[in-house]
Coordinates of C-alpha atoms in Angstrom, one line a residue:
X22 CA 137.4 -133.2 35.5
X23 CA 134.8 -134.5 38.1
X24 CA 132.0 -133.2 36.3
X25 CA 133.3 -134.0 32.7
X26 CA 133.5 -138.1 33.4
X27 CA 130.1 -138.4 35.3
X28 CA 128.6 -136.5 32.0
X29 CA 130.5 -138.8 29.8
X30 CA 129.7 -142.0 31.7
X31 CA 125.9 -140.7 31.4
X32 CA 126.3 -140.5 27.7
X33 CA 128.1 -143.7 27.4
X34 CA 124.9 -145.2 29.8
X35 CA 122.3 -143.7 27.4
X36 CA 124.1 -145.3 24.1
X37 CA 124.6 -148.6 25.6
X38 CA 120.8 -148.7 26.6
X39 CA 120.3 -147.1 23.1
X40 CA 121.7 -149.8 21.6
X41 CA 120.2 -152.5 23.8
X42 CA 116.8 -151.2 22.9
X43 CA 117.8 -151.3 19.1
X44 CA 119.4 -154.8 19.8
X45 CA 115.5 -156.1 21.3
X46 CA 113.6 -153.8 18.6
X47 CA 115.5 -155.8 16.2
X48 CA 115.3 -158.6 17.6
X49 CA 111.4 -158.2 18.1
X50 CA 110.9 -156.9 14.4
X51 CA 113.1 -160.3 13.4
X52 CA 110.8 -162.2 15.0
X53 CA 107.4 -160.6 13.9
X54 CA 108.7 -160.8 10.3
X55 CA 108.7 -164.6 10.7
X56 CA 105.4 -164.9 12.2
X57 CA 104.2 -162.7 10.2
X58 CA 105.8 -164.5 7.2
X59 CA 103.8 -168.0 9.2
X60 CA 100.7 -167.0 9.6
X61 CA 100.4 -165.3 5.9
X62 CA 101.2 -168.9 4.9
X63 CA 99.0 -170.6 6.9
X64 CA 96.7 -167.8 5.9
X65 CA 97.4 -168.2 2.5
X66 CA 97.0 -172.3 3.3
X67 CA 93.7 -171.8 4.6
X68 CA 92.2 -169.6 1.5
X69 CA 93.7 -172.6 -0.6
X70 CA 92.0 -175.2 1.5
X71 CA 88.6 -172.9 1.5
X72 CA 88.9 -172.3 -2.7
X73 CA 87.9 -176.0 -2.9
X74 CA 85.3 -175.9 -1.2
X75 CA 84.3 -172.1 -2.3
X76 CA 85.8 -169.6 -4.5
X77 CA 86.0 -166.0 -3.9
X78 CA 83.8 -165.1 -6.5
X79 CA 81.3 -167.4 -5.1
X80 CA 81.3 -166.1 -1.7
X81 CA 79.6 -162.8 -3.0
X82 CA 76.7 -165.1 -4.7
X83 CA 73.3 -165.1 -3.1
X84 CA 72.8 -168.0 -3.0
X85 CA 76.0 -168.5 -1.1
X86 CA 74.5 -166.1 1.2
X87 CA 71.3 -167.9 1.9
X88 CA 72.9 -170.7 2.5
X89 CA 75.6 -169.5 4.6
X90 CA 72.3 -167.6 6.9
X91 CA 70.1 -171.0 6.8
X92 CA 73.6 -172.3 8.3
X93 CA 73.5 -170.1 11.4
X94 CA 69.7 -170.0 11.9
X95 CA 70.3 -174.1 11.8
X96 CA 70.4 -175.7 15.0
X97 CA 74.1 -176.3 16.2
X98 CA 75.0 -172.8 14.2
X99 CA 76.1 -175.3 10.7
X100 CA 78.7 -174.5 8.4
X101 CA 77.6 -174.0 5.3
X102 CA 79.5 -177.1 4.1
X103 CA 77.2 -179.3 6.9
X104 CA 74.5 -177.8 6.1
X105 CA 74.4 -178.5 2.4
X106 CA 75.6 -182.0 3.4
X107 CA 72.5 -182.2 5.8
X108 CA 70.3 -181.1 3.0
X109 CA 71.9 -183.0 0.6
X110 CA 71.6 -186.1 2.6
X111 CA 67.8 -185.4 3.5
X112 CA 66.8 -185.0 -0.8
X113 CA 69.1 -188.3 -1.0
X114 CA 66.7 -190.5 1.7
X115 CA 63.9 -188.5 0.4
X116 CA 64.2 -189.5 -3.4
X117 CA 66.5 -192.3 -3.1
X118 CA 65.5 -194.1 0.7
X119 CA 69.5 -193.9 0.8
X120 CA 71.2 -190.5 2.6
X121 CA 74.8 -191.7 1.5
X122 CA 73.9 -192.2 -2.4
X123 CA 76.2 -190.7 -5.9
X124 CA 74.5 -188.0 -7.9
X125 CA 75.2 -191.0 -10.3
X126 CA 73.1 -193.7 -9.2
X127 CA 70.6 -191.2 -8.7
X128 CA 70.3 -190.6 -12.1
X129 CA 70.4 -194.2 -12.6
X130 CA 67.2 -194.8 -10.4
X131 CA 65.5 -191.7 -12.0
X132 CA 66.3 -193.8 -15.2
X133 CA 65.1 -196.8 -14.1
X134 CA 61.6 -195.8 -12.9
X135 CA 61.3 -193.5 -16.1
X136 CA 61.6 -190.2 -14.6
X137 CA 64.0 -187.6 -16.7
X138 CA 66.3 -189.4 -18.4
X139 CA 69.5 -191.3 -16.9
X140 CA 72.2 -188.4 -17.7
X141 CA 70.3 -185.0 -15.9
X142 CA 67.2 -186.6 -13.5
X143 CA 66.7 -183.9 -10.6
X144 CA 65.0 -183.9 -7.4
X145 CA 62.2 -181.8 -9.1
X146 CA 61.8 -183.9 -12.1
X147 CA 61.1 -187.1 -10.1
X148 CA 58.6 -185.1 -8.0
X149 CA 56.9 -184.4 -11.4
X150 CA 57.4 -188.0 -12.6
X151 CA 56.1 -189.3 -9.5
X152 CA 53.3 -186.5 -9.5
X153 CA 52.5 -187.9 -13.3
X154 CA 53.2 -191.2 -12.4
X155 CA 49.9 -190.6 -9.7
X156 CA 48.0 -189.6 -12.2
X157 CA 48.2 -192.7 -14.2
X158 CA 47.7 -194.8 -11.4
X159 CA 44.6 -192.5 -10.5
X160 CA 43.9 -192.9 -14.1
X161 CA 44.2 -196.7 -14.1
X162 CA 42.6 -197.1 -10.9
X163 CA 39.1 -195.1 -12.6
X164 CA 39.8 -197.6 -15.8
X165 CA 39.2 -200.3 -13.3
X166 CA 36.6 -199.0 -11.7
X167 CA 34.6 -198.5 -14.8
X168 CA 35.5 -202.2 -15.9
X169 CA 34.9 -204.1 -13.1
X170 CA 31.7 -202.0 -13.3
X171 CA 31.3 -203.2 -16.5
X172 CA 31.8 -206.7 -15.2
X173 CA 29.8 -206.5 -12.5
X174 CA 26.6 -205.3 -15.4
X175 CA 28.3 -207.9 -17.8
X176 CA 27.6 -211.0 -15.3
X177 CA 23.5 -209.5 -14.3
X178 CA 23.1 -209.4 -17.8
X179 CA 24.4 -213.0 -18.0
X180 CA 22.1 -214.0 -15.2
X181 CA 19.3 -212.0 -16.8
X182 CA 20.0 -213.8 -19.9
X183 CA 20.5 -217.2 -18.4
X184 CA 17.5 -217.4 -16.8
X185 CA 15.5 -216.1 -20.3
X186 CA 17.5 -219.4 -22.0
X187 CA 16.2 -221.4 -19.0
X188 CA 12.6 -219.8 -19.8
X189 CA 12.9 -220.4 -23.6
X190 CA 14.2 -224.1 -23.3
X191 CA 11.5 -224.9 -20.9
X192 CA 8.8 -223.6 -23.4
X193 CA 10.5 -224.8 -26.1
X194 CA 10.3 -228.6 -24.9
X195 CA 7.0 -228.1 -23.8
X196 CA 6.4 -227.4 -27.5
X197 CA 8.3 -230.0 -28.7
X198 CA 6.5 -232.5 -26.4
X199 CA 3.1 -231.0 -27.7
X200 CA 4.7 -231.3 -31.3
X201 CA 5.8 -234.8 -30.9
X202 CA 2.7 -236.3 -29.3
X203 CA 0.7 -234.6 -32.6
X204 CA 3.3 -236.1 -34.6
X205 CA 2.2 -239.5 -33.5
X206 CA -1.1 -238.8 -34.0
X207 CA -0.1 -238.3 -37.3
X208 CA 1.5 -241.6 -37.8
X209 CA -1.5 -243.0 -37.1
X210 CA -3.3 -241.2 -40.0
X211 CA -0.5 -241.8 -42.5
X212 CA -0.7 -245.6 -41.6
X213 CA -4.3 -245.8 -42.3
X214 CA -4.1 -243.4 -45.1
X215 CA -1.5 -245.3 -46.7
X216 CA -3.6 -248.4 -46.4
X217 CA -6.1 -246.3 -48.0
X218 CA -3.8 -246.2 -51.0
X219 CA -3.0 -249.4 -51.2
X220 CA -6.3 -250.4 -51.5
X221 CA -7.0 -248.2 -54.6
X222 CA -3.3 -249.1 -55.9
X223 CA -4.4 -251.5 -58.2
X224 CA -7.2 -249.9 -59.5
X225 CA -5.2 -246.9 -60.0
X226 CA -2.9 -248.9 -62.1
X227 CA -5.8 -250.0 -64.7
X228 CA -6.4 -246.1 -64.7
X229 CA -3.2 -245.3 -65.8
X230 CA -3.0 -248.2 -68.5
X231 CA -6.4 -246.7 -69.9
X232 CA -5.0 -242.9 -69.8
X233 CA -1.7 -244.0 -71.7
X234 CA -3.6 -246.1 -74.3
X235 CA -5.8 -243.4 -75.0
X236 CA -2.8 -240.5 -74.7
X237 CA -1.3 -242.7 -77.3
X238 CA -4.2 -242.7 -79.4
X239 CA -5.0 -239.1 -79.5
X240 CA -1.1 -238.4 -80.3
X241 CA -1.5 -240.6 -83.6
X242 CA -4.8 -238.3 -84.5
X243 CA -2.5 -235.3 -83.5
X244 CA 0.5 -236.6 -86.0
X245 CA -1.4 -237.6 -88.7
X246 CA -3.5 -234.0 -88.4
X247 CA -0.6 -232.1 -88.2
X248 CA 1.2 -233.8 -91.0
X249 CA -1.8 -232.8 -93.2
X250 CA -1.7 -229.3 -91.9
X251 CA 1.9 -229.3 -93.2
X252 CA 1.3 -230.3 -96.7
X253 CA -1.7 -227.7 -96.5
X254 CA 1.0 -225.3 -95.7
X255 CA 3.2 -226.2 -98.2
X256 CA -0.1 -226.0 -100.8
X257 CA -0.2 -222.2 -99.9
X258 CA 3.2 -221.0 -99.9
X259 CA 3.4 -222.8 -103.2
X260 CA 0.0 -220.4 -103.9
X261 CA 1.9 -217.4 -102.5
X262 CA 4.6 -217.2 -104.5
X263 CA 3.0 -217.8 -107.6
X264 CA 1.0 -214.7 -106.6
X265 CA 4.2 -213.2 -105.9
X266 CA 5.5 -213.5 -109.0
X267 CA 2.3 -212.4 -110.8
X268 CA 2.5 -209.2 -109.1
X269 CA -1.6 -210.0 -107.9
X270 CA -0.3 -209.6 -103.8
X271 CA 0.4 -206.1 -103.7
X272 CA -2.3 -205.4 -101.6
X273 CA -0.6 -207.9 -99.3
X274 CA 2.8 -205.9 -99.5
X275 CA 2.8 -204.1 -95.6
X276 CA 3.0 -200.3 -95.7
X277 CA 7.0 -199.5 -95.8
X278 CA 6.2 -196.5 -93.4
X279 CA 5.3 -199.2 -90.6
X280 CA 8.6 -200.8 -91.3
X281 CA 10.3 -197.0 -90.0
X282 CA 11.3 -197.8 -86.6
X283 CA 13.0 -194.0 -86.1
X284 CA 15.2 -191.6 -87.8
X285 CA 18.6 -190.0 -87.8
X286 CA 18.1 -186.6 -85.9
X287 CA 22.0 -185.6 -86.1
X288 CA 25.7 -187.0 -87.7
X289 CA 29.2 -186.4 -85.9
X290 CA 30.9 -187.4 -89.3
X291 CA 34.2 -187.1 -87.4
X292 CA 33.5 -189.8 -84.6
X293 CA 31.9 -192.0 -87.5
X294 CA 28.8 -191.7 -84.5
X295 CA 25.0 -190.6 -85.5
X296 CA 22.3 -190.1 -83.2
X297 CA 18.7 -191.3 -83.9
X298 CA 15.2 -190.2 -82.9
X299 CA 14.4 -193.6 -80.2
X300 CA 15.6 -194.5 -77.2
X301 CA 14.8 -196.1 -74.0
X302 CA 11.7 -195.4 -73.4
X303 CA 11.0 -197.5 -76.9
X304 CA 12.8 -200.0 -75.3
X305 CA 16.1 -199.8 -77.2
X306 CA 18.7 -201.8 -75.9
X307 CA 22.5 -201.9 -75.8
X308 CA 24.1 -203.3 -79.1
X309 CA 20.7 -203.2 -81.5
X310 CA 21.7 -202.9 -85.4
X311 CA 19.3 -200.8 -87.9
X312 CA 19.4 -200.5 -91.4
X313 CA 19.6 -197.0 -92.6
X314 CA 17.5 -196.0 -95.8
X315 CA 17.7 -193.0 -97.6
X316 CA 13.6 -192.6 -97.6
X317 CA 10.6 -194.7 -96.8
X318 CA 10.1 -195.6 -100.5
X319 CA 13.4 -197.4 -100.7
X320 CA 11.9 -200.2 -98.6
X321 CA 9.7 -202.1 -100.5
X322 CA 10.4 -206.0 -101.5
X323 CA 12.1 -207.4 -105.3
X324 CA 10.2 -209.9 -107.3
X325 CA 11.1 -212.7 -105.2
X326 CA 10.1 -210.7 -101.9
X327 CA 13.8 -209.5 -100.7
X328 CA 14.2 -205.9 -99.1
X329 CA 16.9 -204.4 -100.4
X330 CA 20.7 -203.8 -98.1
X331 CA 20.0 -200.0 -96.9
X332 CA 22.5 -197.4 -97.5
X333 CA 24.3 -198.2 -94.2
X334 CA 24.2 -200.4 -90.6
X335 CA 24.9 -199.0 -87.5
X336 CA 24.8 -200.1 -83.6
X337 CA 23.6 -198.5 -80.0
X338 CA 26.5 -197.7 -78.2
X339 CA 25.1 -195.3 -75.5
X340 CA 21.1 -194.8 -75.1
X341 CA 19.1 -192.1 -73.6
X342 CA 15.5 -191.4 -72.3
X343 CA 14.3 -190.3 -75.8
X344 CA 17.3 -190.9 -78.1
X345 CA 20.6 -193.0 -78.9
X346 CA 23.7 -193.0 -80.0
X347 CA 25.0 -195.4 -82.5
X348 CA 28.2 -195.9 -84.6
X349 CA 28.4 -196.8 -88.1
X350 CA 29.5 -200.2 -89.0
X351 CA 28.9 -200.2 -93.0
X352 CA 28.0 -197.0 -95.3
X353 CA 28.2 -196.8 -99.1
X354 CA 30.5 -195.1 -100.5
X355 CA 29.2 -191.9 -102.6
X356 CA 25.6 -192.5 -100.2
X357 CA 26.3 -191.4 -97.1
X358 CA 24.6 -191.1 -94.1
X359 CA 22.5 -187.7 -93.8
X360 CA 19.8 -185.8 -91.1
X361 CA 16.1 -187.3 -91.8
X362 CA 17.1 -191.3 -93.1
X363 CA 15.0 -193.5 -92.0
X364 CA 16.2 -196.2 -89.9
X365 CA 14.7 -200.2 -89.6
X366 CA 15.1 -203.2 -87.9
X367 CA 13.0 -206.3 -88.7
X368 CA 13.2 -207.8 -85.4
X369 CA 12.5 -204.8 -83.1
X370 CA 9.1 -204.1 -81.9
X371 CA 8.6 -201.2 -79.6
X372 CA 4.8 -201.9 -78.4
X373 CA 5.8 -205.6 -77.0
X374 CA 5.6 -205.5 -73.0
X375 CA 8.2 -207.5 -72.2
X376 CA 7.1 -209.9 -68.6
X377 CA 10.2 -211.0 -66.1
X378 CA 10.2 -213.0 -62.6
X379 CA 13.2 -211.4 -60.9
X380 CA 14.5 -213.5 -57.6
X381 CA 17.7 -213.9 -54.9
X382 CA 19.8 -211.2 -54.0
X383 CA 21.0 -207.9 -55.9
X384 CA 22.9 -205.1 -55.6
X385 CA 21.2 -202.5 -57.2
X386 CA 23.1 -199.3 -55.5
X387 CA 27.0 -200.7 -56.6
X388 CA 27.8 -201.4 -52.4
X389 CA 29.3 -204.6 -53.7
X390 CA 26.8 -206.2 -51.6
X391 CA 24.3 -208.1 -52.9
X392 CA 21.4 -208.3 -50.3
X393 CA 17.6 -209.2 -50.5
X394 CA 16.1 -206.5 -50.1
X395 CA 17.9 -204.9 -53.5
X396 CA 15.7 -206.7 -54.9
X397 CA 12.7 -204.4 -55.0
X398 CA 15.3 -202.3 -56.6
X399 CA 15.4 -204.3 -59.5
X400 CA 11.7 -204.8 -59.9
X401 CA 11.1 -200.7 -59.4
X402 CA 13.7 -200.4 -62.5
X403 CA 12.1 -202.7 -64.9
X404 CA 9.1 -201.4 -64.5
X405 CA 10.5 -198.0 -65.0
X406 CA 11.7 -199.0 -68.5
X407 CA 8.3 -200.3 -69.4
X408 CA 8.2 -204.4 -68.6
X409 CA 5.9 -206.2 -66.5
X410 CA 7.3 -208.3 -63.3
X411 CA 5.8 -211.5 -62.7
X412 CA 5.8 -213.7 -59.2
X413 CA 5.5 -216.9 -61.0
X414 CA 7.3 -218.5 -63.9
X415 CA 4.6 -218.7 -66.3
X416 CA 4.7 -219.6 -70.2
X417 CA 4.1 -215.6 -70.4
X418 CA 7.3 -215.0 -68.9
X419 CA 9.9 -213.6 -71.3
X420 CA 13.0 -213.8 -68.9
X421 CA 13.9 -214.6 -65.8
X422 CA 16.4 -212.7 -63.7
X423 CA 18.4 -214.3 -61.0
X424 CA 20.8 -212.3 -58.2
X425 CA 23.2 -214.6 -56.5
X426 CA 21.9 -217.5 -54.3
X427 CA 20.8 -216.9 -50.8
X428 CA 23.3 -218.3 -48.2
X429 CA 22.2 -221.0 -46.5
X430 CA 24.2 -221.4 -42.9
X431 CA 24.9 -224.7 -41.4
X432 CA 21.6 -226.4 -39.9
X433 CA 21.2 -225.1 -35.7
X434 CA 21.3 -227.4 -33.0
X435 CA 18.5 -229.2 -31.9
X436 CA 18.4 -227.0 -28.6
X437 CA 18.7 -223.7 -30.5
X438 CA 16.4 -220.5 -30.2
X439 CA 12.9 -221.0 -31.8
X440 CA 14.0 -217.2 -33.8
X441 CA 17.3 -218.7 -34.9
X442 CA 15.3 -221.6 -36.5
X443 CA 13.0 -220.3 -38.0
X444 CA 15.3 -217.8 -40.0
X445 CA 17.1 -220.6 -40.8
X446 CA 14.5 -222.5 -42.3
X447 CA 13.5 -219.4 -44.4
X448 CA 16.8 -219.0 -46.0
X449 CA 16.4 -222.5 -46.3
X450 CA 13.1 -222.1 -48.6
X451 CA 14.6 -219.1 -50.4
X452 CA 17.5 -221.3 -51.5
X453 CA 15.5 -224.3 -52.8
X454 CA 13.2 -221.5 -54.4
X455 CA 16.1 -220.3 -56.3
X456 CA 17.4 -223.9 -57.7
X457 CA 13.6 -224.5 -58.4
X458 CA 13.5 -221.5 -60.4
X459 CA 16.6 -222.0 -62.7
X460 CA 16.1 -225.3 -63.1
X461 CA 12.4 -224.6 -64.4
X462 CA 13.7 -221.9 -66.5
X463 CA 16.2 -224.0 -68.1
X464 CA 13.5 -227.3 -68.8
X465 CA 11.3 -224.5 -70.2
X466 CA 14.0 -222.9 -72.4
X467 CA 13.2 -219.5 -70.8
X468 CA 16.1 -217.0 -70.8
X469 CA 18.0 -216.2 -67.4
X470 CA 20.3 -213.3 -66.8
X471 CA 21.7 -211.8 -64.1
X472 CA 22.4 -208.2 -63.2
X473 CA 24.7 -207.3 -65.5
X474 CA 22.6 -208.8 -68.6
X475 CA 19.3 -207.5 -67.5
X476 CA 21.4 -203.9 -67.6
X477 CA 22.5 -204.5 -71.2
X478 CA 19.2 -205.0 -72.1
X479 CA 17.7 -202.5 -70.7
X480 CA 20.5 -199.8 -71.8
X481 CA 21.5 -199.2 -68.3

């Protein structure tokens, strides 16, 4: 009985510390659950906090990486969040002056001093606009070198030149000093000269009253001489035609094979155009008219001395070296025009060397400048078609051709460059030559063209 309740107070002993253990196991598991279930929040907390500043994806970047190693090797063994705000900060002062400074008004200032544009400027893009913006100062800084260079060579050459003005005025008014003193001298001369011609004024006077009595004189003998010459002339026309009539001149009757001037060498029937044997080097000009005969017999004089009207007319339209081509104004119908007629004008005379005086300036080679030297030009190309170019406007002189007038500038200073004067006074002479010219021309009744006429007539 003994034995049996010691064994069963054991047993009872075992369960109840059994059960105590259970009771703190419990307990103990109770309470690790909620720690547990703590610190997997906080855990859970702290990867929600780190996601904002990381993400897990991102943690497995290399970049991360480097940054997170550059953050240990730092000193002070960084986080990777300080150290990026270091950097950050250090690019900001860097680029900016300003560590504390938006992404924002970064791009703002990148804007500002033109470098990448205002939306996406980066820390390499202003290195690269401040790189380029070097360069243009470099660039700049050699422009102004080279001017100021330039300036420098500008103001010797203005010394240079200064001191040649200074040289050239002081010969200049030694000249004028030399010039004025023979000036006076002159006075002198044309003082006693013109006492001179005072003296022999009056005499000269009776000179001129015996030169116009006896110009008037001779001019009556002239009149009365020529009015008998006149009624002479009228005695032997009256002769002439009385010959005429009785058919006893026709010895006097020219040749009508020196009346030919050319013939027609071809007909374009279709254009109404034919093309005849002369051209400019017989001195067939623009606009000439011929009378077209069917043979050289056909011209011969009527009774009362008339050439008969020619089978047709035609005019020069274009003209070459040895030919022309003309179109026809009138033709008989039933007669035309055929290859071998014989062509005339009364007027036109091929051996006549025709003289010109050519003068101002021309523009012989269509630069729609007319300059003086052109006008050698001019004179080479009438003497190519055949004509003779005079200097002087003599009673010779067939026509005279006139360029535009040289320009004349305003008068110089008194003080100006002895060169500059005397090219003045030259274009000076060349324009009073010019009026002298025309206004000769046009007392003598002598023809004047210009450029454009003297082309027509020459079948240019």
């Amino acid at each position: 009985m003994a034995g049996r309740g010691g064994t069963g107070v054991g047993a009872v002993v075992t369960i109840s510390i059994m059960g105590l253990m259970v009771l703190g196991l419990f307990v103990t598991t109770l309470v690790f659950y909620t720690e547990n279930n703590k610190t997997q929040t906080a855990l859970n907390d702290a990867n929600l906090a780190l996601s904002e500043y990381v993400r897990e994806g991102e943690r497995q970047n290399d970049r991360v990486r480097q940054y997170a190693n550059e953050a240990r090797s730092a000193p002070g063994n960084k986080s990777v969040v300080t150290h990026l705000i270091d950097s950050l900060e250090a690019a900001n002062r860097l680029a900016a002056g300003s560590a504390r400074i938006s992404t924002d008004r970064l791009n703002e200032i990148a804007g500002e001093v033109g470098v990448g544009n205002a939306q996406g400027a980066t820390a390499s893009s202003l290195v690269a606009g401040i790189r380029e913006r070097d360069q243009q100062i470099a660039a700049l800084n050699n422009s102004f070198n080279a001017a100021e260079a330039a300036r420098l060579q500008a103001q010797r050459d203005l010394t240079n030149e200064r001191a040649s003005v200074t040289t050239i005025r002081t010969d200049f008014e030694s000249s004028m000093n030399a010039a004025n003193a023979r000036i006076n001298g002159y006075g002198d001369d044309i003082r006693r000269y013109l006492e001179s011609l005072r003296a022999v004024e009056s005499l000269t006077q009776q000179q001129v009253i015996d030169l116009t009595n006896d110009y008037s004189a001779q001019m009556a003998r002239m009149n009365s001489d020529l009015a008998r010459e006149r009624e002479q002339n009228l005695i032997l026309r009256e002769q002439l035609r009385a010959l005429n009539i009785s058919g006893q001149t026709a010895g006097l009757v020219p040749d009508p094979a020196t009346l030919v001037d050319g013939r027609v060498a071809a007909i374009n029937p279709t254009d109404r155009e034919v093309t005849i044997d002369i051209g400019r080097r017989q001195k067939v000009v623009l606009g000439m008219t011929f009378t077209v005969f069917g043979a050289v017999t056909q011209i011969r004089p009527d009774a009362n001395g008339q050439y008969p009207a020619g089978k047709a007319t035609v005019e020069v339209i274009r003209i070459n070296d040895t030919t022309a081509t003309c179109r026809v104004l009138t033709e008989r119908q039933g007669n035309p025009i055929v290859r071998g007629d014989v062509i005339a004008n009364a007027v036109y005379d091929p051996a006549k060397t025709f003289r010109l005086v050519v003068y101002g300036n021309f523009d012989a080679n269509g630069d729609g400048l007319n300059t003086p030297p052109e006008r050698d030009d001019i004179a080479d190309l009438i003497r190519s078609w055949g004509a003779v170019v005079d200097d002087a406007l003599a009673g010779n002189v067939d026509f005279l051709v006139l360029g535009t007038r040289p320009i004349v500038p305003p008068p110089p200073p008194a003080g100006a460059d002895i060169a500059v004067m005397s090219e003045w006074q030259r274009l000076d002479r060349a324009a009073r030559r010019y009026d002298e010219l025309f206004n000769q021309a046009r007392e003598t009744s002598i023809p004047v063209l210009n450029q454009n006429r003297l082309f027509y007539l020459i079948g240019r």
